[in-house]
Amino acid sequence: MKILIVDDSKAMRMIVKRTLRQAGFGEHEFAEAVDGANGYEQVEAFKPDLVLCDWNMPNMSGIELLQKLKSDGNHVSFGFITSEGTGEMRATAAENGALFLIAKPFTADTVKDALKGIIS
Amino acid sequence: MITGDTWLEATTKSLQEMADVYFDIGSMPKEGFDEEQDLKSGAMIGLVSPGNSVQIMLVASRRGSEILAKALLGFEPDEAIDAGDLADALAEIVNIVAGMVKTVVNEQDGNLNLTLPTFMTGSCRPLGTQLVTEGRLTLGTVEAKVIVIHSNPEANAKARVSAA
């Protein structure tokens, strides 16, 4: 399975990959993008099965990326991993088709639970 | 308006929770913090709304900051960390914490937005129209300091009167 990690923080991309490995998903193929616009390009080039995306990013935010993909007719599995987890954001994410929103800080168990049924 | 003590308490608790999740304390070397002697470094981030304007800063010694950054990134204690990774990791610590703080105070102010996190070295000097609330804490094994700089409504009102 191909997983694209979109986050403007290199530190957080490293943490997400480490946590995925700790959660038992280390054998999957990973790619990274540094913001929403780069994420959009990477979705085209890498053709991921799952996008794990930050919310607040320069150039194009996570929610803008999700909306752009949806308007293109691309229904790749999409989840947020973000610093903010207010009820309003969770509702907006769900309305736009996100499968989950994981608020930081997150553990391997949190990630495992969120990805249950999405990653075999 | 949210008080300095409320910001400080929310920030300190969030930092501790973040450290509990991400830091492997057993592998972290101990590091103290002498404010008079040590070169300070850390990171800051703002939370801003029409009713509140606050800067949250995490400050430690330079070595303490490196230990915190390595702990977040999962580096070995003796592994080298470059300046870019150090800045990125410390900025990410305050970014994570600001998101947690925003959730904690959401009922008091649901309009807060986070600013971009910033790495810093040296000392900070608040303006006369700002209030400072600060506290010490131990993050993992590293002694550090949280500084909350927030607007002072009385000073701002006086400034507006004298300007008029």
XYZ file of C-alpha atoms in Angstrom:
284
model
C 0.000 0.000 0.000
C 1.233 3.525 -0.814
C 0.950 6.225 1.850
C 1.573 9.923 1.222
C 2.469 12.068 4.261
C 1.788 15.781 3.743
C 3.153 18.159 6.376
C 5.210 21.359 6.195
C 7.204 20.236 9.238
C 9.992 17.769 8.503
C 9.958 16.857 12.207
C 6.301 15.883 12.039
C 6.782 13.866 8.836
C 9.520 11.936 10.669
C 7.234 11.402 13.689
C 4.343 10.205 11.521
C 6.582 7.675 9.729
C 8.062 6.468 13.033
C 4.590 6.082 14.544
C 3.343 4.178 11.487
C 6.272 1.781 11.909
C 5.504 1.423 15.643
C 1.861 0.745 14.756
C 2.942 -2.120 12.507
C 2.585 -0.377 9.139
C 6.312 -0.129 8.413
C 6.231 -2.415 5.401
C 4.187 0.030 3.326
C 5.626 2.426 0.777
C 5.878 6.066 1.901
C 6.236 9.372 0.086
C 6.308 12.883 1.516
C 5.069 16.323 0.505
C 5.960 19.645 2.113
C 2.637 21.476 1.711
C -0.789 21.122 0.134
C 0.319 22.209 -3.335
C 3.194 19.721 -3.299
C 0.780 17.151 -1.906
C -1.491 17.684 -4.904
C 1.457 17.070 -7.262
C 2.485 13.987 -5.307
C -1.021 12.527 -5.449
C -0.754 12.725 -9.235
C 2.798 11.332 -9.390
C 2.861 8.779 -6.518
C -0.787 7.695 -6.759
C -1.149 6.879 -3.057
C -3.821 4.630 -1.567
C -3.936 6.825 1.535
C -3.072 10.475 2.257
C -2.158 11.503 5.820
C -2.283 15.273 5.858
C -1.672 18.224 8.167
C -4.339 20.945 8.264
C -2.431 24.257 8.535
C 0.185 24.573 5.812
C 1.488 27.298 3.507
C 0.556 27.410 -0.206
C -2.430 25.086 0.147
C -3.999 23.938 3.420
C -4.978 20.352 4.096
C -8.691 21.018 3.737
C -8.086 22.877 0.456
C -6.115 19.888 -0.829
C -8.941 17.526 0.094
C -11.527 19.777 -1.590
C -9.371 20.069 -4.734
C -8.944 16.315 -4.977
C -12.674 15.830 -4.513
C -13.513 18.390 -7.199
C -11.151 16.492 -9.534
C -13.125 13.317 -8.835
C -10.184 11.785 -6.955
C -11.558 9.888 -3.958
C -8.263 8.665 -2.471
C -8.591 7.692 1.209
C -7.736 10.835 3.168
C -7.172 11.528 6.880
C -5.887 14.483 8.873
C -3.080 14.469 11.437
C -3.096 17.952 12.873
C -2.289 20.128 15.891
C -5.858 21.310 16.327
C -8.762 18.999 16.942
C -11.768 21.215 17.674
C -15.293 19.907 17.080
C -15.732 22.397 14.250
C -12.633 21.110 12.437
C -13.688 17.499 12.883
C -17.104 18.343 11.427
C -15.561 20.201 8.462
C -13.171 17.305 7.822
C -15.999 14.760 7.873
C -18.258 16.910 5.658
C -15.490 17.007 3.065
C -15.005 13.255 3.105
C -12.015 12.805 5.438
C -12.038 9.375 7.062
C -10.552 10.567 10.360
C -8.839 13.432 12.160
C -6.050 12.564 14.580
C -5.061 15.403 16.904
C -1.446 15.712 18.046
C 0.070 14.326 20.175
C -0.833 10.843 18.965
C 0.385 7.381 19.902
C 0.873 4.252 17.802
C -2.407 2.941 19.253
C -4.285 6.072 18.146
C -2.939 5.643 14.621
C -3.672 1.919 14.608
C -7.288 2.571 15.643
C -7.780 5.294 13.031
C -6.349 3.151 10.224
C -8.239 0.001 11.178
C -10.186 -1.077 8.126
C -8.261 1.313 5.851
C -4.894 -0.454 5.910
C -4.911 -4.208 6.058
C -10.115 37.844 28.422
C -8.134 34.718 29.309
C -5.661 35.314 32.151
C -1.920 34.728 32.047
C -2.207 32.046 34.705
C -4.760 30.149 32.619
C -2.470 30.288 29.554
C 0.517 29.191 31.636
C -1.332 26.282 33.242
C -2.743 25.080 29.904
C 0.678 25.367 28.244
C 2.550 23.594 31.038
C 0.057 20.703 31.168
C 0.091 20.366 27.371
C 3.905 20.309 27.294
C 3.959 17.560 29.920
C 1.357 15.544 27.992
C 3.289 15.985 24.742
C 6.510 14.832 26.476
C 4.746 11.786 27.941
C 3.626 10.721 24.460
C 6.751 11.401 22.414
C 9.805 11.338 24.708
C 11.674 8.194 25.689
C 12.758 9.611 29.047
C 15.040 6.662 29.851
C 17.365 7.567 26.984
C 17.471 11.326 27.602
C 20.473 12.873 29.379
C 19.731 15.281 32.218
C 20.161 18.984 31.605
C 19.699 21.881 34.001
C 18.983 25.490 33.123
C 20.824 28.422 34.654
C 19.209 31.523 33.236
C 22.173 33.722 34.140
C 24.789 31.493 32.551
C 23.275 29.495 29.754
C 22.686 30.673 26.207
C 18.951 30.358 25.844
C 17.192 28.888 22.866
C 13.699 27.681 22.204
C 10.624 28.381 20.160
C 7.539 30.557 20.255
C 4.078 30.620 18.730
C 1.136 32.990 18.900
C -2.544 32.401 19.564
C -4.591 35.321 18.333
C -8.274 36.246 18.258
C -10.229 39.516 18.439
C -10.337 39.103 22.254
C -6.951 37.567 23.034
C -3.394 37.937 21.799
C -0.722 35.772 23.371
C 2.768 34.468 22.608
C 3.780 31.154 24.157
C 7.507 30.495 24.446
C 9.450 27.408 25.485
C 13.004 28.240 26.549
C 15.890 26.003 27.643
C 19.664 26.011 27.490
C 21.122 25.404 24.039
C 22.073 21.852 25.055
C 18.657 21.337 26.648
C 16.981 22.417 23.408
C 19.074 19.893 21.488
C 18.073 17.120 23.899
C 14.381 18.036 23.516
C 14.654 18.142 19.712
C 16.407 14.752 19.581
C 13.819 13.263 21.930
C 10.992 14.438 19.682
C 12.672 13.159 16.526
C 13.686 9.833 18.073
C 17.419 10.490 17.650
C 19.980 8.721 19.830
C 21.415 11.035 22.540
C 24.895 10.990 20.933
C 23.566 11.440 17.397
C 24.350 14.789 15.768
C 21.470 17.114 14.974
C 21.835 19.892 12.424
C 20.551 23.432 12.904
C 17.622 22.909 10.555
C 16.339 19.811 12.350
C 16.841 21.510 15.738
C 14.775 24.538 14.706
C 12.129 22.404 13.006
C 11.728 20.108 16.013
C 11.465 22.902 18.587
C 8.999 24.760 16.384
C 6.965 21.553 16.110
C 6.926 21.157 19.901
C 5.314 24.582 20.383
C 3.032 23.990 17.389
C 1.711 20.752 18.910
C 1.343 22.409 22.301
C -0.453 25.466 20.887
C -2.998 23.183 19.228
C -3.585 21.449 22.567
C -3.859 24.791 24.389
C -6.344 26.032 21.798
C -8.514 22.984 22.461
C -8.276 23.531 26.257
C -9.385 27.190 26.098
C -11.840 26.698 23.217
C -14.865 27.187 25.460
C -13.521 30.564 26.632
C -12.487 31.703 23.157
C -13.493 29.738 20.079
C -11.950 32.219 17.615
C -8.259 31.654 18.297
C -5.899 31.169 15.360
C -2.336 29.883 15.593
C 0.542 31.866 14.096
C 3.576 30.238 12.499
C 5.967 28.790 15.113
C 9.408 30.420 15.288
C 12.784 29.180 16.543
C 14.715 31.660 18.652
C 17.969 32.186 20.544
C 18.897 34.829 23.117
C 16.528 36.744 25.372
C 13.140 38.346 24.867
C 12.080 41.791 26.022
C 8.343 42.363 26.223
C 6.952 45.811 25.450
C 5.386 48.017 28.124
C 1.933 47.203 26.796
C 2.473 43.485 27.415
C 2.269 41.295 30.507
C 4.536 38.340 31.196
C 3.589 35.190 33.096
C 6.258 32.528 33.410
C 6.993 29.226 35.087
C 9.624 26.515 35.273
C 9.103 22.869 34.391
C 11.056 19.707 33.676
C 10.339 18.216 30.259
C 11.505 14.643 30.328
C 14.918 15.229 31.895
C 15.421 18.810 30.720
C 14.799 21.866 32.866
C 13.018 24.524 30.873
C 10.908 27.623 31.190
C 7.530 28.589 29.770
C 6.961 32.275 29.106
C 3.531 33.635 28.221
C 3.442 37.157 26.824
C -0.031 38.615 26.543
C -1.626 41.958 25.972
C -2.190 44.268 28.929
C -5.632 45.890 28.509
C -4.897 48.676 31.035
C -1.635 49.679 29.380
C -3.255 49.495 25.961
C -6.121 51.722 27.146
C -3.648 54.271 28.600
C -1.682 54.222 25.343
C -4.875 54.891 23.398
C -5.808 57.807 25.703
C -2.354 59.425 25.412
C -2.417 58.996 21.647
C -5.776 60.764 21.517
